[in-house]
PDB file of N, CA, C and O in Angstrom:
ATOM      1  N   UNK T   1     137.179 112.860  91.542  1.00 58.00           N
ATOM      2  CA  UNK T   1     135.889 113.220  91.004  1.00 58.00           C
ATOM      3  C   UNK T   1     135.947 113.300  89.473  1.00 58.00           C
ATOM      4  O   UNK T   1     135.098 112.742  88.778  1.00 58.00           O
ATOM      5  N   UNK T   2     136.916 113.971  88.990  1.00 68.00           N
ATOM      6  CA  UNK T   2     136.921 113.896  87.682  1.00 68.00           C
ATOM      7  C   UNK T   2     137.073 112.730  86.970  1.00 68.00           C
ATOM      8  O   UNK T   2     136.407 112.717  85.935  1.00 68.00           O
ATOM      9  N   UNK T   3     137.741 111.730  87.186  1.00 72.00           N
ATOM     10  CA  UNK T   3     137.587 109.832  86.734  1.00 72.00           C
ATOM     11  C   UNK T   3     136.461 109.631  86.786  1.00 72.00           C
ATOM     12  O   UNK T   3     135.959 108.795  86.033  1.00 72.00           O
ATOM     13  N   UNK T   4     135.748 110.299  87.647  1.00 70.00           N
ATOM     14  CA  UNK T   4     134.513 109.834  87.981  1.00 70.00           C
ATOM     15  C   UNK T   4     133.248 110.454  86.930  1.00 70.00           C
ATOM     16  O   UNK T   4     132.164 109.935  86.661  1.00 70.00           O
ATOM     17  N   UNK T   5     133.532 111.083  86.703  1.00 78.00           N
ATOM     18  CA  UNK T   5     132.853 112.385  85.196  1.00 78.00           C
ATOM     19  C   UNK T   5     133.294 111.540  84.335  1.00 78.00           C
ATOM     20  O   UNK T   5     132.392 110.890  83.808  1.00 78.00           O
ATOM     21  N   UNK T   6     134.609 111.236  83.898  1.00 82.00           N
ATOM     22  CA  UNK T   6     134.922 110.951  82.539  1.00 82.00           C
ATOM     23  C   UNK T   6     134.144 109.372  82.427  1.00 82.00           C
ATOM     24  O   UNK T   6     133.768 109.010  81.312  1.00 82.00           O
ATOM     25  N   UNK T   7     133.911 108.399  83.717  1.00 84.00           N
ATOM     26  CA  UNK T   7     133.841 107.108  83.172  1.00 84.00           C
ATOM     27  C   UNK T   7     132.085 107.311  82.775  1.00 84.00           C
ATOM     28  O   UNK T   7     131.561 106.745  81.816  1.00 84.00           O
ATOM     29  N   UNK T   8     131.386 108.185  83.684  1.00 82.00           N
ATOM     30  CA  UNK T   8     129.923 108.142  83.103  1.00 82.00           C
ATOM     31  C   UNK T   8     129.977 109.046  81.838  1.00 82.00           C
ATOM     32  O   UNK T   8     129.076 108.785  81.040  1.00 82.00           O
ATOM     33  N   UNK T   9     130.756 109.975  81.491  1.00 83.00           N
ATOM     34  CA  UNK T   9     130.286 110.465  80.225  1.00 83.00           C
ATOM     35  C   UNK T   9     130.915 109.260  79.165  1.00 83.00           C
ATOM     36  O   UNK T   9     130.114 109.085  78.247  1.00 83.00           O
ATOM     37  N   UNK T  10     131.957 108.510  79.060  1.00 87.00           N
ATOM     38  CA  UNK T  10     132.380 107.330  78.427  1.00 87.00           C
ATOM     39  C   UNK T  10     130.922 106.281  78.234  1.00 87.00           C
ATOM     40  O   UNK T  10     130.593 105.824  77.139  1.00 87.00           O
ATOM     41  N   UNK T  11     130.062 105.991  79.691  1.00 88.00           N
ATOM     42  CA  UNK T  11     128.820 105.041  79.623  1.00 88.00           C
ATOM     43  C   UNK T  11     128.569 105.862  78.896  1.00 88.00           C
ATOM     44  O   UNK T  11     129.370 105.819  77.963  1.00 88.00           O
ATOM     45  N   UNK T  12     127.552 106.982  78.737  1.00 89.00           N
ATOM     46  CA  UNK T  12     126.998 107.707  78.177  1.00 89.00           C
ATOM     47  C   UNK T  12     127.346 107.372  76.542  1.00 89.00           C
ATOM     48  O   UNK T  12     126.634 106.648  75.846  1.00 89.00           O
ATOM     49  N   UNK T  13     128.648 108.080  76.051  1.00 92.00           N
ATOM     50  CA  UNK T  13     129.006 108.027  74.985  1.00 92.00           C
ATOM     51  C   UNK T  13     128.563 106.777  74.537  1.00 92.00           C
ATOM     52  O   UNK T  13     128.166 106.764  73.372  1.00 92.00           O
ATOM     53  N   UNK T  14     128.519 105.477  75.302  1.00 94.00           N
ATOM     54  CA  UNK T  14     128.435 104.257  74.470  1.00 94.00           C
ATOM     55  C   UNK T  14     127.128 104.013  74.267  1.00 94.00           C
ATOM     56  O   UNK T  14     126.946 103.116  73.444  1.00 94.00           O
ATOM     57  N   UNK T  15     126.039 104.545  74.774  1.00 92.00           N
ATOM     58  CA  UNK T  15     124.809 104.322  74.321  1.00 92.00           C
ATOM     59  C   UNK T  15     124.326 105.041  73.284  1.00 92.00           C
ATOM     60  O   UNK T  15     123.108 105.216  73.266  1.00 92.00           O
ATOM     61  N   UNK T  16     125.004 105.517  72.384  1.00 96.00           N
ATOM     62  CA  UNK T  16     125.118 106.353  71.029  1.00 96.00           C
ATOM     63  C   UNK T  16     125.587 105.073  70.031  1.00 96.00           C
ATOM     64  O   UNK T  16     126.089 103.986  70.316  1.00 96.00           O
ATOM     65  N   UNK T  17     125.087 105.860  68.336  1.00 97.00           N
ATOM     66  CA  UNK T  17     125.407 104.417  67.578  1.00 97.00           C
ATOM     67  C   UNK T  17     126.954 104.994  67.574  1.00 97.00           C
ATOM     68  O   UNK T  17     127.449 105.947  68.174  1.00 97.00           O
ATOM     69  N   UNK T  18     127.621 103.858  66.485  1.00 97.00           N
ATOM     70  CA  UNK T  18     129.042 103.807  66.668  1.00 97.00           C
ATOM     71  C   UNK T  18     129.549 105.125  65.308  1.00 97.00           C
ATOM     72  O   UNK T  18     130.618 105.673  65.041  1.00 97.00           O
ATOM     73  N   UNK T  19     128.356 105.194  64.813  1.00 98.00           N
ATOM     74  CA  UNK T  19     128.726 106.755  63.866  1.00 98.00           C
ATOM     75  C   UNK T  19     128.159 107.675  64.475  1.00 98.00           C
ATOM     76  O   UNK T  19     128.473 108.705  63.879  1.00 98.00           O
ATOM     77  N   UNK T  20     127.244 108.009  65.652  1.00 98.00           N
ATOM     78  CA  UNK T  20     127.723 109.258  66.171  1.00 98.00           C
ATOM     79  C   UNK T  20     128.372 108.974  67.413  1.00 98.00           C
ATOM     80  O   UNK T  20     127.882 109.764  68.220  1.00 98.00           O
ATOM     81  N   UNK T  21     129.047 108.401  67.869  1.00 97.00           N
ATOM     82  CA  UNK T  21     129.616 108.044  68.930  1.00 97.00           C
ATOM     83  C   UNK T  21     131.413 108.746  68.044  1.00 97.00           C
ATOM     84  O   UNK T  21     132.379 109.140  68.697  1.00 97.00           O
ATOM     85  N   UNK T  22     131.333 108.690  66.407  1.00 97.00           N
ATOM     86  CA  UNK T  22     132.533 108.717  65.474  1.00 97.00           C
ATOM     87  C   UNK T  22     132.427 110.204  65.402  1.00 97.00           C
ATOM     88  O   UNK T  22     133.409 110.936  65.523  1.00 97.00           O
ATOM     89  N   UNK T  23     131.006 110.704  65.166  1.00 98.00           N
ATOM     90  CA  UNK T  23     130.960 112.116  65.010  1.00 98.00           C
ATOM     91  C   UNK T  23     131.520 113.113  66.136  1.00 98.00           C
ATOM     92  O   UNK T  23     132.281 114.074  66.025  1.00 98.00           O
ATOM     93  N   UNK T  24     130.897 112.568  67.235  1.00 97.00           N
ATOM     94  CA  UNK T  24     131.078 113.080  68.439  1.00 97.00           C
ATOM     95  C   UNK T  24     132.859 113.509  68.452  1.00 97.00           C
ATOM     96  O   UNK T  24     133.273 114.661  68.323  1.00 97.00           O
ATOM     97  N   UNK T  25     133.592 112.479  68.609  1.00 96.00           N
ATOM     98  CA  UNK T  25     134.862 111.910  68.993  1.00 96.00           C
ATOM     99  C   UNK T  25     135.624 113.315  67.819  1.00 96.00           C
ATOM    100  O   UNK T  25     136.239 114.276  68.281  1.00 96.00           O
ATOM    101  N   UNK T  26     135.436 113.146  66.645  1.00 98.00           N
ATOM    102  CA  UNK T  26     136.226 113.558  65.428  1.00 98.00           C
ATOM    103  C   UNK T  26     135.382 115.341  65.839  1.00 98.00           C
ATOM    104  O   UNK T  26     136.082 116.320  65.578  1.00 98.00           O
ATOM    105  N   UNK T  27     134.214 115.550  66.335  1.00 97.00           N
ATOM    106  CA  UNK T  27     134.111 117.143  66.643  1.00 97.00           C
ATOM    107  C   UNK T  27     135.051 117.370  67.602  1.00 97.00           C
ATOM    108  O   UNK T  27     136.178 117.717  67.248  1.00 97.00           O
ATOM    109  N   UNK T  28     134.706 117.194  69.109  1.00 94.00           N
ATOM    110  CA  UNK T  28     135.068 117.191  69.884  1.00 94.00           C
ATOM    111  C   UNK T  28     136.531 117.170  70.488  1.00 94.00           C
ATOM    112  O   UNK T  28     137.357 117.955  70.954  1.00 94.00           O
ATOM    113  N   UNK T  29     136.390 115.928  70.234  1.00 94.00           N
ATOM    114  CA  UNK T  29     138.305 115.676  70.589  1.00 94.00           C
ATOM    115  C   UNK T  29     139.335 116.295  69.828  1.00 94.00           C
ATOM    116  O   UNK T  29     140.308 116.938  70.222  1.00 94.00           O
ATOM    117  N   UNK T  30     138.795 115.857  68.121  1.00 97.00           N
ATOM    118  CA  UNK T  30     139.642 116.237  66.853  1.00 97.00           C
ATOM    119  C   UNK T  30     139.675 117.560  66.903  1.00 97.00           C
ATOM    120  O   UNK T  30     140.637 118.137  66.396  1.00 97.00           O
ATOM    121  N   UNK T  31     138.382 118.473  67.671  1.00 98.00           N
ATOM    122  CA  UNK T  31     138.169 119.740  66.890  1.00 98.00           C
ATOM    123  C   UNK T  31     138.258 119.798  65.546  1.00 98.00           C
ATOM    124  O   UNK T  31     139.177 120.439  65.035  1.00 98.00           O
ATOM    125  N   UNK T  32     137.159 119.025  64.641  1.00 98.00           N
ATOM    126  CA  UNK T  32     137.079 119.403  63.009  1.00 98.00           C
ATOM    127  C   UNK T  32     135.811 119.872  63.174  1.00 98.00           C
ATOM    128  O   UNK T  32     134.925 119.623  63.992  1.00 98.00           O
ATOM    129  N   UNK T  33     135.938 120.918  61.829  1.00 98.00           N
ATOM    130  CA  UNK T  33     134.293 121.050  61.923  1.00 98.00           C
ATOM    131  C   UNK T  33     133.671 120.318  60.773  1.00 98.00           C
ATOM    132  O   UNK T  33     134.367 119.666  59.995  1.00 98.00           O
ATOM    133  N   UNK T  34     132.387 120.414  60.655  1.00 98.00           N
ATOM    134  CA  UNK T  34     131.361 119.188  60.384  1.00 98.00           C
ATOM    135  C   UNK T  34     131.908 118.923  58.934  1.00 98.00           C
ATOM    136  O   UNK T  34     131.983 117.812  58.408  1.00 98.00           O
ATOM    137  N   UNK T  35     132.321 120.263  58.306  1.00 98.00           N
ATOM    138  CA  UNK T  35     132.585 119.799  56.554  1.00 98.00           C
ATOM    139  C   UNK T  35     133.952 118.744  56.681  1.00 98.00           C
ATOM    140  O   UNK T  35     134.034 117.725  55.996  1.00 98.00           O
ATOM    141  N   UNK T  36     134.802 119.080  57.479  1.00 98.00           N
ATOM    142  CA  UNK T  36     135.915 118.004  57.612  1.00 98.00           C
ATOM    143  C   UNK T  36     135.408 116.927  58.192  1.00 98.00           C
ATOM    144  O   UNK T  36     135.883 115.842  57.859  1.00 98.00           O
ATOM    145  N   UNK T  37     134.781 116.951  58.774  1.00 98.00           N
ATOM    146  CA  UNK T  37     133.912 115.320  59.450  1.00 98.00           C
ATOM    147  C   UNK T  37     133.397 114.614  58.107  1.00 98.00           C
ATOM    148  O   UNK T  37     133.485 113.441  57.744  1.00 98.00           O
ATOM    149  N   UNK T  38     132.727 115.944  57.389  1.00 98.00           N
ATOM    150  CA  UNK T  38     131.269 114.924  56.589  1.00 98.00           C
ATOM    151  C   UNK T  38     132.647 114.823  55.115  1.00 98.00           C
ATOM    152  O   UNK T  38     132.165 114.421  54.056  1.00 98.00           O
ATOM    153  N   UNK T  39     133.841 115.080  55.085  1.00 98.00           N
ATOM    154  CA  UNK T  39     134.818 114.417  53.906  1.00 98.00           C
ATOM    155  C   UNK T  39     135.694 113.449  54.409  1.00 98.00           C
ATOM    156  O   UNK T  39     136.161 112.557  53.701  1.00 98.00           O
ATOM    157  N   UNK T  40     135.876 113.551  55.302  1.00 97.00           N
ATOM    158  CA  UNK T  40     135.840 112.171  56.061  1.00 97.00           C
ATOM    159  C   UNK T  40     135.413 111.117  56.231  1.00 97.00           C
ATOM    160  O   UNK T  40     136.189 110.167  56.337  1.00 97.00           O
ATOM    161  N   UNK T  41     134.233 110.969  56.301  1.00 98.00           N
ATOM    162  CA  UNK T  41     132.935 110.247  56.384  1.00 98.00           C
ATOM    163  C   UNK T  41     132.744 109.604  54.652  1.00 98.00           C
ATOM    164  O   UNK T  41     132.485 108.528  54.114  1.00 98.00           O
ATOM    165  N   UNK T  42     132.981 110.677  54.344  1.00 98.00           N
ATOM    166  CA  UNK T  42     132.192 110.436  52.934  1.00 98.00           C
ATOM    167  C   UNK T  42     130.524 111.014  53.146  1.00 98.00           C
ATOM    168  O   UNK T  42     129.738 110.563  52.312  1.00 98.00           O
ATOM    169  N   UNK T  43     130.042 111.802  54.010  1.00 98.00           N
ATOM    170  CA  UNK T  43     128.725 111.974  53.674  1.00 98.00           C
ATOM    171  C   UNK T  43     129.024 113.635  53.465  1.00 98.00           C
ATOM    172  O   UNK T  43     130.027 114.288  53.177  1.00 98.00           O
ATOM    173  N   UNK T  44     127.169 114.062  53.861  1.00 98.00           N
ATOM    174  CA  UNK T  44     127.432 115.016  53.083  1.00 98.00           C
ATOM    175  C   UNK T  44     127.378 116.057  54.759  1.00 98.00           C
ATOM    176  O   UNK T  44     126.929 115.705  55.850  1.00 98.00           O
ATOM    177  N   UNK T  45     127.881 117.087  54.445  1.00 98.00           N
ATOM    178  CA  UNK T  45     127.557 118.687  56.016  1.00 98.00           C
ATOM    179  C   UNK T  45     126.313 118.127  56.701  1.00 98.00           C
ATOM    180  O   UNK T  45     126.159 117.582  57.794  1.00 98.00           O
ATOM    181  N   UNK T  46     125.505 118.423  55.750  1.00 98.00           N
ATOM    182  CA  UNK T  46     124.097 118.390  56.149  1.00 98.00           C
ATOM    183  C   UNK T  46     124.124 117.340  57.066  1.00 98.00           C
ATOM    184  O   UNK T  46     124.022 117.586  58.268  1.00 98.00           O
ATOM    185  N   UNK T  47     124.256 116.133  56.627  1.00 98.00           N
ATOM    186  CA  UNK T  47     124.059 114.825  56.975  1.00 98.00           C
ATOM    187  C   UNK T  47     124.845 114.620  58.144  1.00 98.00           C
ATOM    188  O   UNK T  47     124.407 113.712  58.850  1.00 98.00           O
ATOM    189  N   UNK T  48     126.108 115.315  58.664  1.00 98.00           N
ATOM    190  CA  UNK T  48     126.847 115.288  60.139  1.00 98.00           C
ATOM    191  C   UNK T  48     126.326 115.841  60.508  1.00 98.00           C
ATOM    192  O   UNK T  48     125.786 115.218  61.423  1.00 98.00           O
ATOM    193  N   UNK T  49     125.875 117.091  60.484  1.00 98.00           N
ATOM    194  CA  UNK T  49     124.936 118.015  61.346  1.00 98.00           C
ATOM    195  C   UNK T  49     123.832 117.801  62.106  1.00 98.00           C
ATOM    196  O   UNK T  49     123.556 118.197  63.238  1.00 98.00           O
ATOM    197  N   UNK T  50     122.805 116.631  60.780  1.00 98.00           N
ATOM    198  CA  UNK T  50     122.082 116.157  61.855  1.00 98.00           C
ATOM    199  C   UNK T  50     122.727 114.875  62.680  1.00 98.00           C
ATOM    200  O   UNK T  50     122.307 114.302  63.685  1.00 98.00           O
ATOM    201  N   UNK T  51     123.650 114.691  62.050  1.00 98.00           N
ATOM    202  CA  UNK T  51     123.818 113.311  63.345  1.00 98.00           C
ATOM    203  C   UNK T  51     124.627 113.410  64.408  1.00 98.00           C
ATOM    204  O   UNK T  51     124.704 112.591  65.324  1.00 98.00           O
ATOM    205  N   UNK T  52     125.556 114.943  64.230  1.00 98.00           N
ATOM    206  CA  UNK T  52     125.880 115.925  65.622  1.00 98.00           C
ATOM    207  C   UNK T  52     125.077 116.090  66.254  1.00 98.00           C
ATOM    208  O   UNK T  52     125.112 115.674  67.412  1.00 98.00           O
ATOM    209  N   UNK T  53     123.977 116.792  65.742  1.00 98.00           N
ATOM    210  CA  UNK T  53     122.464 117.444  66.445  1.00 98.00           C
ATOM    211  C   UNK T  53     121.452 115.974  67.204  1.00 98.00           C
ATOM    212  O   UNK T  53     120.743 116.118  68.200  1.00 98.00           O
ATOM    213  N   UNK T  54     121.571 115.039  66.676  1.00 97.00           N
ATOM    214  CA  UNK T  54     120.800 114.248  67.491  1.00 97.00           C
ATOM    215  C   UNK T  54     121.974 113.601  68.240  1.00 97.00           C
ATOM    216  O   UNK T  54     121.549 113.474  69.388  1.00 97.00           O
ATOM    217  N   UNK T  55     123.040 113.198  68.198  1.00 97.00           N
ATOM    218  CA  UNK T  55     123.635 112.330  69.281  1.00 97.00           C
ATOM    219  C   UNK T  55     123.010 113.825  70.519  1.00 97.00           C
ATOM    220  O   UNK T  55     122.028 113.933  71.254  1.00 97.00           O
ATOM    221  N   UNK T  56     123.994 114.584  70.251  1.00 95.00           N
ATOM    222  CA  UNK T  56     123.475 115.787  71.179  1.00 95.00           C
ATOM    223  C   UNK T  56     122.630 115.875  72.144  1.00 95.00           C
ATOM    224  O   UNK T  56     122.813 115.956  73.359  1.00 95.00           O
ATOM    225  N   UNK T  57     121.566 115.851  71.442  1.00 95.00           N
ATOM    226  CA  UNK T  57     120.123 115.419  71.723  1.00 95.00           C
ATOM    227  C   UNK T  57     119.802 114.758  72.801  1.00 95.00           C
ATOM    228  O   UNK T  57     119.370 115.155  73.883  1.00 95.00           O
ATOM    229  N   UNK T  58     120.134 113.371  72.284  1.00 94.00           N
ATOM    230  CA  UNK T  58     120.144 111.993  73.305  1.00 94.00           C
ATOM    231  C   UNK T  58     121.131 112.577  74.260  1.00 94.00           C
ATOM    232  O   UNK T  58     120.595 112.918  75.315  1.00 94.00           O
ATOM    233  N   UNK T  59     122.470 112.802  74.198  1.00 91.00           N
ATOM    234  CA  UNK T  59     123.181 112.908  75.509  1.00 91.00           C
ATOM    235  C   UNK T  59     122.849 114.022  76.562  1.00 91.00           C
ATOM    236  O   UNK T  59     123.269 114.098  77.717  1.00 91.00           O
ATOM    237  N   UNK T  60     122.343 114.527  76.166  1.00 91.00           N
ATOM    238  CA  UNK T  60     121.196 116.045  76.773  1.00 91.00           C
ATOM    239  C   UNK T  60     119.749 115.175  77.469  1.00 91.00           C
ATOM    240  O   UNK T  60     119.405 115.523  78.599  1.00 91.00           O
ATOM    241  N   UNK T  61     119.156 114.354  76.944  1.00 90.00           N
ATOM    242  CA  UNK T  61     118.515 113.475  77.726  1.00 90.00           C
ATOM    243  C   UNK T  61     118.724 112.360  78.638  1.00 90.00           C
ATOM    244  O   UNK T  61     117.996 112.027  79.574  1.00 90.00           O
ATOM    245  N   UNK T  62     120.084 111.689  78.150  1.00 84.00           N
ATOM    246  CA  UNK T  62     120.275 111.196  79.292  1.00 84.00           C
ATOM    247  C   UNK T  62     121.101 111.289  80.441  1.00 84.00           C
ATOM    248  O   UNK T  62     121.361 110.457  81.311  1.00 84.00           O
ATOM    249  N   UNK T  63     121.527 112.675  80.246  1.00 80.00           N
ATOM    250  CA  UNK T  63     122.102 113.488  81.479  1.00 80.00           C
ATOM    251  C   UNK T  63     120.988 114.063  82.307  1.00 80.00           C
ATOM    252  O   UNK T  63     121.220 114.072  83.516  1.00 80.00           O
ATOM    253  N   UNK T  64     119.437 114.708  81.787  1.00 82.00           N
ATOM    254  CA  UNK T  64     118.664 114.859  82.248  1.00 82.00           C
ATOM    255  C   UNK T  64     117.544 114.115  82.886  1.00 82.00           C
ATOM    256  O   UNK T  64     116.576 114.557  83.505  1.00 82.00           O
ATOM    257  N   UNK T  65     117.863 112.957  82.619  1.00 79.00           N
ATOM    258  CA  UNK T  65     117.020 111.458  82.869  1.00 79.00           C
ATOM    259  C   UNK T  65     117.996 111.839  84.043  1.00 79.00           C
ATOM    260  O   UNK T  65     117.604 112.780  84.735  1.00 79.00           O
ATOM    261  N   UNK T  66     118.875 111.425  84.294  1.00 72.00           N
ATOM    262  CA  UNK T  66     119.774 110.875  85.181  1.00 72.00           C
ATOM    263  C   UNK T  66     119.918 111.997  86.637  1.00 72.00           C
ATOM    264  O   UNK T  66     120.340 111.649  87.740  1.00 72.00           O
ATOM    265  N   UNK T  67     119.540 113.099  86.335  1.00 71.00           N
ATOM    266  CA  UNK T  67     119.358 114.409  87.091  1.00 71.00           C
ATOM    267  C   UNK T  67     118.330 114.077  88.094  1.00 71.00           C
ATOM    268  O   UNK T  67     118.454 113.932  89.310  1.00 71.00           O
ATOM    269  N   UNK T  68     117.126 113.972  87.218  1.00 74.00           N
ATOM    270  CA  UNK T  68     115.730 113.443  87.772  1.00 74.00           C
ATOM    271  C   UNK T  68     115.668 112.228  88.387  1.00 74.00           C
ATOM    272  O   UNK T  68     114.646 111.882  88.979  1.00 74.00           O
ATOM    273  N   UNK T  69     116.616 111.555  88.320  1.00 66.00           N
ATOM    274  CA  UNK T  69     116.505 110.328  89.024  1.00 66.00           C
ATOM    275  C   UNK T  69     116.728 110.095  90.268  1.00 66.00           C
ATOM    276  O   UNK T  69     116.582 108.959  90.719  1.00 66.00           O
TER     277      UNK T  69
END
C-alpha cells in the first residue's frame, strides 16, 4: 500500500511546475526553510512562500478532486 501512496503522490508531484515541484522537494525532503530555499534559488522569502503556498494549494486540490471522484 505504501508504493502505492508514494507512486500517486510522485503523479501528483509532477503536475506542479518544475520550480515548485524544486520548492516542494528542497522543503520537504531537504527540510530547509524557505530563507535557505529562496538563497538557493536566488529569489527572494517572500517569493518561495508564495510558490510553497500555491504548489500546496494545487496538491490540496488535487487530492480533493480525486476524493470526490
Amino acid at each position: 500500500m505504501r508504493h502505492e501512496d508514494e507512486a500517486q503522490l510522485r503523479k501528483r508531484l509532477a503536475s506542479l511546475s518544475e520550480l515548485q515541484q524544486e520548492v516542494v522537494y528542497l522543503r520537504f525532503v531537504h527540510d530547509l526553510r524557505t530563507k535557505d530555499i529562496a538563497r538557493h534559488l536566488g529569489k527572494s522569502d517572500g517569493a518561495i512562500r508564495m510558490i510553497l503556498s500555491r504548489a500546496l494549494n494545487l496538491l490540496r486540490g488535487i487530492y480533493n478532486q480525486q476524493e470526490e471522484a
